[in-house]
PDB file of C-alpha atoms in Angstrom:
ATOM      1  CA  UNK A   1    -128.995-206.056 118.274  1.00 65.00           C
ATOM      2  CA  UNK A   2    -132.381-206.303 119.984  1.00 87.00           C
ATOM      3  CA  UNK A   3    -135.399-204.377 118.683  1.00 97.00           C
ATOM      4  CA  UNK A   4    -136.455-203.172 122.145  1.00 99.00           C
ATOM      5  CA  UNK A   5    -134.445-202.103 125.178  1.00 99.00           C
ATOM      6  CA  UNK A   6    -136.456-202.429 128.381  1.00 99.00           C
ATOM      7  CA  UNK A   7    -135.114-200.273 131.215  1.00 99.00           C
ATOM      8  CA  UNK A   8    -136.210-200.893 134.809  1.00 99.00           C
ATOM      9  CA  UNK A   9    -135.055-198.020 137.065  1.00 98.00           C
ATOM     10  CA  UNK A  10    -135.550-199.186 140.646  1.00 98.00           C
ATOM     11  CA  UNK A  11    -135.415-197.474 144.019  1.00 96.00           C
ATOM     12  CA  UNK A  12    -136.686-199.252 147.145  1.00 96.00           C
ATOM     13  CA  UNK A  13    -139.382-201.233 145.329  1.00 96.00           C
ATOM     14  CA  UNK A  14    -138.354-204.690 146.480  1.00 97.00           C
ATOM     15  CA  UNK A  15    -141.970-205.551 147.282  1.00 95.00           C
ATOM     16  CA  UNK A  16    -142.998-205.052 143.653  1.00 96.00           C
ATOM     17  CA  UNK A  17    -139.798-205.747 141.748  1.00 98.00           C
ATOM     18  CA  UNK A  18    -140.235-209.447 141.042  1.00 98.00           C
ATOM     19  CA  UNK A  19    -143.732-208.905 139.634  1.00 98.00           C
ATOM     20  CA  UNK A  20    -142.361-206.108 137.434  1.00 99.00           C
ATOM     21  CA  UNK A  21    -139.447-208.131 136.068  1.00 99.00           C
ATOM     22  CA  UNK A  22    -141.534-211.248 135.479  1.00 99.00           C
ATOM     23  CA  UNK A  23    -144.158-209.272 133.560  1.00 99.00           C
ATOM     24  CA  UNK A  24    -141.390-208.114 131.212  1.00 99.00           C
ATOM     25  CA  UNK A  25    -139.744-211.513 130.769  1.00 99.00           C
ATOM     26  CA  UNK A  26    -143.048-213.230 129.918  1.00 99.00           C
ATOM     27  CA  UNK A  27    -143.931-210.898 127.022  1.00 99.00           C
ATOM     28  CA  UNK A  28    -145.310-212.598 123.910  1.00 99.00           C
ATOM     29  CA  UNK A  29    -142.943-210.393 121.867  1.00 99.00           C
ATOM     30  CA  UNK A  30    -139.453-211.555 122.797  1.00 98.00           C
ATOM     31  CA  UNK A  31    -136.959-209.482 120.761  1.00 98.00           C
ATOM     32  CA  UNK A  32    -135.759-207.358 123.676  1.00 99.00           C
ATOM     33  CA  UNK A  33    -132.957-206.833 126.166  1.00 99.00           C
ATOM     34  CA  UNK A  34    -133.496-205.989 129.833  1.00 99.00           C
ATOM     35  CA  UNK A  35    -131.451-203.326 131.648  1.00 99.00           C
ATOM     36  CA  UNK A  36    -131.900-203.120 135.428  1.00 99.00           C
ATOM     37  CA  UNK A  37    -130.737-200.013 137.305  1.00 99.00           C
ATOM     38  CA  UNK A  38    -130.797-199.554 141.063  1.00 98.00           C
ATOM     39  CA  UNK A  39    -130.507-196.070 142.574  1.00 98.00           C
ATOM     40  CA  UNK A  40    -128.859-197.083 145.880  1.00 98.00           C
ATOM     41  CA  UNK A  41    -131.878-198.841 147.413  1.00 98.00           C
ATOM     42  CA  UNK A  42    -131.882-199.446 151.163  1.00 98.00           C
ATOM     43  CA  UNK A  43    -134.288-202.425 151.034  1.00 97.00           C
ATOM     44  CA  UNK A  44    -133.540-205.929 149.692  1.00 98.00           C
ATOM     45  CA  UNK A  45    -133.862-204.920 146.037  1.00 98.00           C
ATOM     46  CA  UNK A  46    -130.305-206.016 145.322  1.00 98.00           C
ATOM     47  CA  UNK A  47    -131.029-209.585 146.406  1.00 98.00           C
ATOM     48  CA  UNK A  48    -133.986-209.766 144.021  1.00 99.00           C
ATOM     49  CA  UNK A  49    -132.086-208.160 141.136  1.00 99.00           C
ATOM     50  CA  UNK A  50    -129.155-210.559 141.545  1.00 99.00           C
ATOM     51  CA  UNK A  51    -131.504-213.533 141.137  1.00 99.00           C
ATOM     52  CA  UNK A  52    -132.092-212.341 137.541  1.00 99.00           C
ATOM     53  CA  UNK A  53    -128.509-211.373 136.675  1.00 98.00           C
ATOM     54  CA  UNK A  54    -127.803-214.524 134.650  1.00 98.00           C
ATOM     55  CA  UNK A  55    -131.093-214.510 132.761  1.00 99.00           C
ATOM     56  CA  UNK A  56    -130.353-214.462 128.998  1.00 98.00           C
ATOM     57  CA  UNK A  57    -132.505-211.360 128.491  1.00 98.00           C
ATOM     58  CA  UNK A  58    -130.618-209.307 131.089  1.00 99.00           C
ATOM     59  CA  UNK A  59    -127.749-207.408 129.438  1.00 98.00           C
ATOM     60  CA  UNK A  60    -126.910-204.855 132.161  1.00 99.00           C
ATOM     61  CA  UNK A  61    -127.276-204.622 135.940  1.00 99.00           C
ATOM     62  CA  UNK A  62    -126.046-201.310 137.388  1.00 99.00           C
ATOM     63  CA  UNK A  63    -126.014-200.236 141.035  1.00 98.00           C
ATOM     64  CA  UNK A  64    -125.424-196.592 141.986  1.00 98.00           C
ATOM     65  CA  UNK A  65    -122.996-195.900 144.838  1.00 97.00           C
ATOM     66  CA  UNK A  66    -125.228-193.049 146.005  1.00 97.00           C
ATOM     67  CA  UNK A  67    -128.771-191.963 145.257  1.00 96.00           C
ATOM     68  CA  UNK A  68    -129.012-189.791 142.125  1.00 93.00           C
ATOM     69  CA  UNK A  69    -132.077-187.931 143.399  1.00 88.00           C
ATOM     70  CA  UNK A  70    -133.602-188.013 139.920  1.00 88.00           C
ATOM     71  CA  UNK A  71    -135.701-190.618 138.138  1.00 89.00           C
ATOM     72  CA  UNK A  72    -134.988-188.822 134.875  1.00 89.00           C
ATOM     73  CA  UNK A  73    -131.214-189.136 135.285  1.00 92.00           C
ATOM     74  CA  UNK A  74    -131.709-192.874 135.707  1.00 95.00           C
ATOM     75  CA  UNK A  75    -133.723-192.927 132.487  1.00 95.00           C
ATOM     76  CA  UNK A  76    -130.830-191.256 130.689  1.00 94.00           C
ATOM     77  CA  UNK A  77    -128.297-193.713 132.105  1.00 97.00           C
ATOM     78  CA  UNK A  78    -130.393-196.634 130.845  1.00 98.00           C
ATOM     79  CA  UNK A  79    -130.826-195.090 127.409  1.00 97.00           C
ATOM     80  CA  UNK A  80    -127.045-194.673 127.094  1.00 97.00           C
ATOM     81  CA  UNK A  81    -126.665-198.423 127.725  1.00 98.00           C
ATOM     82  CA  UNK A  82    -129.503-199.437 125.388  1.00 98.00           C
ATOM     83  CA  UNK A  83    -128.787-201.168 122.086  1.00 98.00           C
ATOM     84  CA  UNK A  84    -132.414-201.363 120.940  1.00 98.00           C
ATOM     85  CA  UNK A  85    -134.235-199.363 118.302  1.00 98.00           C
ATOM     86  CA  UNK A  86    -137.099-198.717 120.736  1.00 99.00           C
ATOM     87  CA  UNK A  87    -137.126-197.869 124.452  1.00 99.00           C
ATOM     88  CA  UNK A  88    -139.546-198.952 127.162  1.00 99.00           C
ATOM     89  CA  UNK A  89    -139.076-197.391 130.616  1.00 98.00           C
ATOM     90  CA  UNK A  90    -140.743-200.082 132.744  1.00 99.00           C
ATOM     91  CA  UNK A  91    -141.064-198.502 136.191  1.00 97.00           C
ATOM     92  CA  UNK A  92    -140.101-200.911 138.957  1.00 97.00           C
ATOM     93  CA  UNK A  93    -143.416-200.861 140.855  1.00 96.00           C
ATOM     94  CA  UNK A  94    -145.668-201.245 137.796  1.00 97.00           C
ATOM     95  CA  UNK A  95    -146.507-204.305 135.717  1.00 98.00           C
ATOM     96  CA  UNK A  96    -148.230-205.111 132.433  1.00 99.00           C
ATOM     97  CA  UNK A  97    -150.141-207.587 130.288  1.00 99.00           C
ATOM     98  CA  UNK A  98    -148.104-210.202 128.347  1.00 99.00           C
ATOM     99  CA  UNK A  99    -149.146-208.620 125.022  1.00 99.00           C
ATOM    100  CA  UNK A 100    -147.902-205.105 125.887  1.00 99.00           C
ATOM    101  CA  UNK A 101    -144.916-205.113 123.514  1.00 99.00           C
ATOM    102  CA  UNK A 102    -146.727-207.112 120.845  1.00 99.00           C
ATOM    103  CA  UNK A 103    -149.375-204.398 120.467  1.00 99.00           C
ATOM    104  CA  UNK A 104    -147.237-201.290 120.920  1.00 99.00           C
ATOM    105  CA  UNK A 105    -144.383-202.171 118.578  1.00 99.00           C
ATOM    106  CA  UNK A 106    -146.670-202.587 115.542  1.00 98.00           C
ATOM    107  CA  UNK A 107    -147.255-198.894 114.678  1.00 98.00           C
ATOM    108  CA  UNK A 108    -143.595-198.033 115.307  1.00 98.00           C
ATOM    109  CA  UNK A 109    -142.521-200.718 112.852  1.00 98.00           C
ATOM    110  CA  UNK A 110    -145.180-199.875 110.277  1.00 97.00           C
ATOM    111  CA  UNK A 111    -144.812-196.068 110.348  1.00 96.00           C
ATOM    112  CA  UNK A 112    -141.283-194.703 110.374  1.00 96.00           C
ATOM    113  CA  UNK A 113    -142.442-191.229 111.394  1.00 97.00           C
ATOM    114  CA  UNK A 114    -144.151-192.571 114.530  1.00 98.00           C
ATOM    115  CA  UNK A 115    -142.187-191.469 117.602  1.00 98.00           C
ATOM    116  CA  UNK A 116    -144.370-192.804 120.462  1.00 99.00           C
ATOM    117  CA  UNK A 117    -146.752-195.734 120.843  1.00 99.00           C
ATOM    118  CA  UNK A 118    -148.732-195.965 124.074  1.00 99.00           C
ATOM    119  CA  UNK A 119    -151.657-197.851 125.590  1.00 99.00           C
ATOM    120  CA  UNK A 120    -154.221-197.238 128.300  1.00 99.00           C
ATOM    121  CA  UNK A 121    -153.430-197.894 131.940  1.00 99.00           C
ATOM    122  CA  UNK A 122    -155.072-198.966 135.163  1.00 98.00           C
ATOM    123  CA  UNK A 123    -154.154-196.884 138.206  1.00 97.00           C
ATOM    124  CA  UNK A 124    -153.888-199.239 141.173  1.00 96.00           C
ATOM    125  CA  UNK A 125    -153.404-198.729 144.890  1.00 92.00           C
ATOM    126  CA  UNK A 126    -150.665-200.395 146.915  1.00 85.00           C
ATOM    127  CA  UNK A 127    -153.062-203.260 147.714  1.00 86.00           C
ATOM    128  CA  UNK A 128    -153.683-203.780 143.963  1.00 88.00           C
ATOM    129  CA  UNK A 129    -157.220-202.353 144.048  1.00 93.00           C
ATOM    130  CA  UNK A 130    -158.038-200.492 140.838  1.00 96.00           C
ATOM    131  CA  UNK A 131    -158.732-196.778 141.480  1.00 96.00           C
ATOM    132  CA  UNK A 132    -159.455-195.792 137.878  1.00 97.00           C
ATOM    133  CA  UNK A 133    -158.272-196.432 134.344  1.00 97.00           C
ATOM    134  CA  UNK A 134    -157.651-194.321 131.264  1.00 97.00           C
ATOM    135  CA  UNK A 135    -159.723-194.690 128.107  1.00 97.00           C
ATOM    136  CA  UNK A 136    -159.517-193.823 124.429  1.00 96.00           C
ATOM    137  CA  UNK A 137    -162.475-193.752 122.044  1.00 95.00           C
ATOM    138  CA  UNK A 138    -160.694-195.715 119.324  1.00 97.00           C
ATOM    139  CA  UNK A 139    -159.014-199.104 119.577  1.00 97.00           C
ATOM    140  CA  UNK A 140    -156.127-197.824 117.436  1.00 97.00           C
ATOM    141  CA  UNK A 141    -155.317-194.306 116.272  1.00 98.00           C
ATOM    142  CA  UNK A 142    -152.202-192.607 114.905  1.00 98.00           C
ATOM    143  CA  UNK A 143    -152.231-188.811 114.897  1.00 98.00           C
ATOM    144  CA  UNK A 144    -149.865-185.936 114.162  1.00 98.00           C
ATOM    145  CA  UNK A 145    -147.648-185.224 117.179  1.00 98.00           C
ATOM    146  CA  UNK A 146    -148.435-181.523 117.418  1.00 95.00           C
ATOM    147  CA  UNK A 147    -152.165-182.258 117.247  1.00 96.00           C
ATOM    148  CA  UNK A 148    -151.649-184.858 119.980  1.00 98.00           C
ATOM    149  CA  UNK A 149    -149.970-182.223 122.164  1.00 97.00           C
ATOM    150  CA  UNK A 150    -152.905-179.825 121.766  1.00 94.00           C
ATOM    151  CA  UNK A 151    -155.560-182.522 122.334  1.00 95.00           C
ATOM    152  CA  UNK A 152    -153.965-184.675 125.032  1.00 96.00           C
ATOM    153  CA  UNK A 153    -151.006-182.924 126.689  1.00 97.00           C
ATOM    154  CA  UNK A 154    -152.164-179.464 127.754  1.00 94.00           C
ATOM    155  CA  UNK A 155    -154.831-180.017 130.400  1.00 84.00           C
ATOM    156  CA  UNK A 156    -152.533-182.650 131.911  1.00 85.00           C
ATOM    157  CA  UNK A 157    -150.017-185.276 130.960  1.00 92.00           C
ATOM    158  CA  UNK A 158    -151.811-187.694 128.609  1.00 95.00           C
ATOM    159  CA  UNK A 159    -148.940-190.160 129.017  1.00 98.00           C
ATOM    160  CA  UNK A 160    -149.129-190.037 132.800  1.00 95.00           C
ATOM    161  CA  UNK A 161    -146.975-193.108 133.425  1.00 96.00           C
ATOM    162  CA  UNK A 162    -143.722-193.926 131.618  1.00 97.00           C
ATOM    163  CA  UNK A 163    -144.496-197.644 131.766  1.00 98.00           C
ATOM    164  CA  UNK A 164    -147.434-197.243 129.357  1.00 99.00           C
ATOM    165  CA  UNK A 165    -145.307-196.161 126.375  1.00 99.00           C
ATOM    166  CA  UNK A 166    -142.806-197.473 123.849  1.00 99.00           C
ATOM    167  CA  UNK A 167    -140.792-194.945 121.863  1.00 98.00           C
ATOM    168  CA  UNK A 168    -138.141-194.526 119.189  1.00 98.00           C
ATOM    169  CA  UNK A 169    -134.602-194.067 120.545  1.00 97.00           C
ATOM    170  CA  UNK A 170    -133.399-192.230 117.420  1.00 96.00           C
ATOM    171  CA  UNK A 171    -135.962-189.469 118.048  1.00 95.00           C
ATOM    172  CA  UNK A 172    -134.751-189.069 121.626  1.00 94.00           C
ATOM    173  CA  UNK A 173    -131.289-188.126 120.363  1.00 92.00           C
ATOM    174  CA  UNK A 174    -132.812-185.113 118.561  1.00 92.00           C
ATOM    175  CA  UNK A 175    -134.540-183.477 121.544  1.00 93.00           C
ATOM    176  CA  UNK A 176    -133.216-181.186 124.266  1.00 91.00           C
ATOM    177  CA  UNK A 177    -132.257-182.932 127.497  1.00 91.00           C
ATOM    178  CA  UNK A 178    -133.278-180.066 129.787  1.00 90.00           C
ATOM    179  CA  UNK A 179    -136.113-182.262 131.105  1.00 90.00           C
ATOM    180  CA  UNK A 180    -133.382-183.880 133.221  1.00 89.00           C
ATOM    181  CA  UNK A 181    -133.299-180.765 135.376  1.00 89.00           C
ATOM    182  CA  UNK A 182    -136.906-181.210 136.509  1.00 89.00           C
ATOM    183  CA  UNK A 183    -137.871-183.137 139.632  1.00 86.00           C
ATOM    184  CA  UNK A 184    -141.613-183.420 138.999  1.00 85.00           C
ATOM    185  CA  UNK A 185    -142.611-182.355 135.460  1.00 90.00           C
ATOM    186  CA  UNK A 186    -139.669-183.731 133.499  1.00 91.00           C
ATOM    187  CA  UNK A 187    -141.758-186.511 131.975  1.00 94.00           C
ATOM    188  CA  UNK A 188    -144.450-184.036 130.802  1.00 96.00           C
ATOM    189  CA  UNK A 189    -141.848-181.983 128.930  1.00 96.00           C
ATOM    190  CA  UNK A 190    -140.149-185.152 127.676  1.00 96.00           C
ATOM    191  CA  UNK A 191    -143.339-186.571 126.103  1.00 97.00           C
ATOM    192  CA  UNK A 192    -144.262-183.220 124.558  1.00 97.00           C
ATOM    193  CA  UNK A 193    -140.826-182.897 122.971  1.00 96.00           C
ATOM    194  CA  UNK A 194    -140.878-186.489 121.713  1.00 97.00           C
ATOM    195  CA  UNK A 195    -144.410-186.128 120.315  1.00 98.00           C
ATOM    196  CA  UNK A 196    -143.458-182.960 118.448  1.00 97.00           C
ATOM    197  CA  UNK A 197    -140.896-184.934 116.430  1.00 96.00           C
ATOM    198  CA  UNK A 198    -143.388-187.194 114.641  1.00 97.00           C
ATOM    199  CA  UNK A 199    -146.685-189.041 114.937  1.00 98.00           C
ATOM    200  CA  UNK A 200    -148.171-190.660 118.047  1.00 99.00           C
ATOM    201  CA  UNK A 201    -149.897-194.063 118.116  1.00 99.00           C
ATOM    202  CA  UNK A 202    -152.665-194.429 120.704  1.00 99.00           C
ATOM    203  CA  UNK A 203    -153.814-197.939 121.576  1.00 99.00           C
ATOM    204  CA  UNK A 204    -157.206-198.150 123.295  1.00 99.00           C
ATOM    205  CA  UNK A 205    -156.390-201.417 125.089  1.00 99.00           C
ATOM    206  CA  UNK A 206    -155.659-201.294 128.820  1.00 99.00           C
ATOM    207  CA  UNK A 207    -152.328-203.138 128.961  1.00 99.00           C
ATOM    208  CA  UNK A 208    -150.479-201.399 131.801  1.00 99.00           C
ATOM    209  CA  UNK A 209    -150.863-201.285 135.594  1.00 98.00           C
ATOM    210  CA  UNK A 210    -149.587-198.068 137.180  1.00 97.00           C
ATOM    211  CA  UNK A 211    -149.122-198.224 140.931  1.00 95.00           C
ATOM    212  CA  UNK A 212    -149.957-194.993 142.763  1.00 89.00           C
ATOM    213  CA  UNK A 213    -148.380-194.505 146.200  1.00 80.00           C
ATOM    214  CA  UNK A 214    -149.539-192.182 148.966  1.00 71.00           C
ATOM    215  CA  UNK A 215    -146.151-190.505 149.408  1.00 54.00           C
ATOM    216  CA  UNK A 216    -144.810-190.423 145.855  1.00 59.00           C
ATOM    217  CA  UNK A 217    -142.933-187.537 144.209  1.00 55.00           C
ATOM    218  CA  UNK A 218    -146.023-186.011 142.575  1.00 59.00           C
ATOM    219  CA  UNK A 219    -147.954-186.061 145.856  1.00 59.00           C
ATOM    220  CA  UNK A 220    -145.165-184.156 147.612  1.00 61.00           C
ATOM    221  CA  UNK A 221    -144.940-181.615 144.786  1.00 59.00           C
ATOM    222  CA  UNK A 222    -148.685-180.906 144.966  1.00 72.00           C
ATOM    223  CA  UNK A 223    -148.665-180.590 148.751  1.00 81.00           C
ATOM    224  CA  UNK A 224    -145.827-178.020 148.757  1.00 88.00           C
ATOM    225  CA  UNK A 225    -146.927-176.060 145.667  1.00 90.00           C
ATOM    226  CA  UNK A 226    -143.691-176.897 143.843  1.00 91.00           C
ATOM    227  CA  UNK A 227    -145.767-178.336 141.005  1.00 93.00           C
ATOM    228  CA  UNK A 228    -146.748-174.790 139.965  1.00 95.00           C
ATOM    229  CA  UNK A 229    -143.090-173.786 139.631  1.00 95.00           C
ATOM    230  CA  UNK A 230    -142.326-176.658 137.292  1.00 95.00           C
ATOM    231  CA  UNK A 231    -145.646-176.588 135.439  1.00 96.00           C
ATOM    232  CA  UNK A 232    -145.253-172.903 134.560  1.00 96.00           C
ATOM    233  CA  UNK A 233    -141.655-173.490 133.478  1.00 96.00           C
ATOM    234  CA  UNK A 234    -142.854-176.247 131.129  1.00 96.00           C
ATOM    235  CA  UNK A 235    -145.696-174.083 129.778  1.00 96.00           C
ATOM    236  CA  UNK A 236    -143.287-171.179 129.178  1.00 97.00           C
ATOM    237  CA  UNK A 237    -140.818-173.526 127.471  1.00 96.00           C
ATOM    238  CA  UNK A 238    -143.283-175.078 125.041  1.00 96.00           C
ATOM    239  CA  UNK A 239    -144.675-171.633 124.162  1.00 96.00           C
ATOM    240  CA  UNK A 240    -141.176-170.296 123.448  1.00 96.00           C
ATOM    241  CA  UNK A 241    -140.564-173.350 121.231  1.00 94.00           C
ATOM    242  CA  UNK A 242    -143.787-172.622 119.272  1.00 95.00           C
ATOM    243  CA  UNK A 243    -145.405-175.911 120.291  1.00 94.00           C
ATOM    244  CA  UNK A 244    -148.432-173.972 121.554  1.00 95.00           C
ATOM    245  CA  UNK A 245    -149.847-170.618 120.494  1.00 95.00           C
ATOM    246  CA  UNK A 246    -151.097-167.557 122.351  1.00 96.00           C
ATOM    247  CA  UNK A 247    -154.626-168.892 122.890  1.00 95.00           C
ATOM    248  CA  UNK A 248    -153.411-172.171 124.431  1.00 96.00           C
ATOM    249  CA  UNK A 249    -150.866-170.323 126.553  1.00 96.00           C
ATOM    250  CA  UNK A 250    -153.482-167.875 127.821  1.00 95.00           C
ATOM    251  CA  UNK A 251    -155.860-170.695 128.740  1.00 94.00           C
ATOM    252  CA  UNK A 252    -153.152-172.626 130.607  1.00 96.00           C
ATOM    253  CA  UNK A 253    -151.866-169.496 132.343  1.00 94.00           C
ATOM    254  CA  UNK A 254    -155.343-168.603 133.645  1.00 92.00           C
ATOM    255  CA  UNK A 255    -156.036-172.202 134.676  1.00 93.00           C
ATOM    256  CA  UNK A 256    -152.799-172.523 136.660  1.00 94.00           C
ATOM    257  CA  UNK A 257    -153.131-169.129 138.284  1.00 92.00           C
ATOM    258  CA  UNK A 258    -156.688-169.870 139.409  1.00 91.00           C
ATOM    259  CA  UNK A 259    -155.605-173.225 140.878  1.00 92.00           C
ATOM    260  CA  UNK A 260    -152.636-171.635 142.633  1.00 93.00           C
ATOM    261  CA  UNK A 261    -154.675-168.757 144.055  1.00 89.00           C
ATOM    262  CA  UNK A 262    -157.173-171.153 145.630  1.00 88.00           C
ATOM    263  CA  UNK A 263    -154.436-173.155 147.363  1.00 92.00           C
ATOM    264  CA  UNK A 264    -151.795-170.481 148.051  1.00 90.00           C
ATOM    265  CA  UNK A 265    -152.379-170.389 151.834  1.00 90.00           C
ATOM    266  CA  UNK A 266    -151.122-173.992 152.069  1.00 92.00           C
ATOM    267  CA  UNK A 267    -147.666-173.105 150.714  1.00 94.00           C
ATOM    268  CA  UNK A 268    -144.648-171.521 152.362  1.00 93.00           C
ATOM    269  CA  UNK A 269    -143.475-167.991 151.560  1.00 94.00           C
ATOM    270  CA  UNK A 270    -140.528-169.106 149.422  1.00 95.00           C
ATOM    271  CA  UNK A 271    -142.656-171.221 147.081  1.00 93.00           C
ATOM    272  CA  UNK A 272    -145.372-168.547 146.869  1.00 93.00           C
ATOM    273  CA  UNK A 273    -142.808-165.901 145.876  1.00 95.00           C
ATOM    274  CA  UNK A 274    -141.227-168.192 143.271  1.00 96.00           C
ATOM    275  CA  UNK A 275    -144.581-169.031 141.706  1.00 94.00           C
ATOM    276  CA  UNK A 276    -145.799-165.423 141.738  1.00 93.00           C
ATOM    277  CA  UNK A 277    -142.612-164.298 140.012  1.00 94.00           C
ATOM    278  CA  UNK A 278    -143.392-166.683 137.141  1.00 94.00           C
ATOM    279  CA  UNK A 279    -146.957-165.418 136.894  1.00 93.00           C
ATOM    280  CA  UNK A 280    -145.942-161.739 136.964  1.00 92.00           C
ATOM    281  CA  UNK A 281    -143.887-162.134 133.782  1.00 93.00           C
ATOM    282  CA  UNK A 282    -145.961-164.116 131.233  1.00 94.00           C
ATOM    283  CA  UNK A 283    -143.985-164.963 128.099  1.00 96.00           C
ATOM    284  CA  UNK A 284    -146.946-164.365 125.760  1.00 95.00           C
ATOM    285  CA  UNK A 285    -147.707-160.709 124.960  1.00 94.00           C
ATOM    286  CA  UNK A 286    -151.389-161.673 124.788  1.00 92.00           C
ATOM    287  CA  UNK A 287    -151.578-162.361 128.530  1.00 90.00           C
ATOM    288  CA  UNK A 288    -152.227-159.445 130.874  1.00 88.00           C
ATOM    289  CA  UNK A 289    -151.193-160.523 134.376  1.00 79.00           C
ATOM    290  CA  UNK A 290    -153.184-157.787 136.113  1.00 76.00           C
ATOM    291  CA  UNK A 291    -156.417-158.819 134.384  1.00 72.00           C
ATOM    292  CA  UNK A 292    -155.851-162.498 135.185  1.00 74.00           C
ATOM    293  CA  UNK A 293    -155.051-161.604 138.791  1.00 66.00           C
ATOM    294  CA  UNK A 294    -158.151-159.442 139.269  1.00 64.00           C
ATOM    295  CA  UNK A 295    -160.421-161.978 137.569  1.00 55.00           C
ATOM    296  CA  UNK A 296    -159.083-164.858 139.700  1.00 59.00           C
ATOM    297  CA  UNK A 297    -159.369-162.922 142.953  1.00 56.00           C
ATOM    298  CA  UNK A 298    -162.932-161.831 142.118  1.00 54.00           C
ATOM    299  CA  UNK A 299    -163.899-165.367 141.053  1.00 50.00           C
ATOM    300  CA  UNK A 300    -162.498-166.770 144.295  1.00 52.00           C
ATOM    301  CA  UNK A 301    -164.261-164.195 146.465  1.00 51.00           C
ATOM    302  CA  UNK A 302    -167.624-164.761 144.752  1.00 45.00           C
ATOM    303  CA  UNK A 303    -167.321-168.546 144.933  1.00 54.00           C
ATOM    304  CA  UNK A 304    -166.396-168.688 148.607  1.00 51.00           C
ATOM    305  CA  UNK A 305    -168.285-165.691 149.973  1.00 47.00           C
TER     306      UNK A 305
END
């Protein structure tokens, strides 16, 4: 059995796929298997994938007969096939440094209660220009998972790209799989749940390259307002599971409502009604919707008057 199962879920990323696969196969740490999944691509991805089928590291190649419509369902399919102790979801349009696995596997091996190990990442454009990169103050740090959630996962998703993390498969079996029902925020809920099960290792080295596309799933969610539907569902879920308290919930509620109120005119009636329904019924008794509403409206009027 291999220590690490690397899963590459691909959909129409033929232009980047060879770079992705090669960056996995040339890792300095070599105790891994490679699972390649294709979600019914319409480009020449299949031709590229087939050129790697007989590589000794490749244990599974699976083509869907129709598009699943969900990245997270593809993750789950790969995990079911995985024989490794640790999982790396290596997105098909990203790539990494040769020492990625070498650095990230260390804390997982040394600390049995460590559930996630992740590094910093460059965010690159389609032409490979670097837009920005994440940073951490310490070269190596391992912290309690619930503290990690409060410090790094509430203002946004601290693990913003699946390719930047390695995690323990055994822990995955213990968490709810309802993240599979999300189209946009499933990874945010997934990382929060996984972090809550143990400790999180943060590596300050920039070892991953995350490719950001103009028309990706997150961009579409933000443009339609659907992100607020899923974000509030995640916030309500983690409050109900006691992963955050009333003060954190109140802060997030006010932050999301203020953002939504500023942008509401850009969204259609159906989305606006769905979002407002979530805001009208806060799950924390400490949140007064009417006060938040009046404060946000007044703040908006004063700022833009």
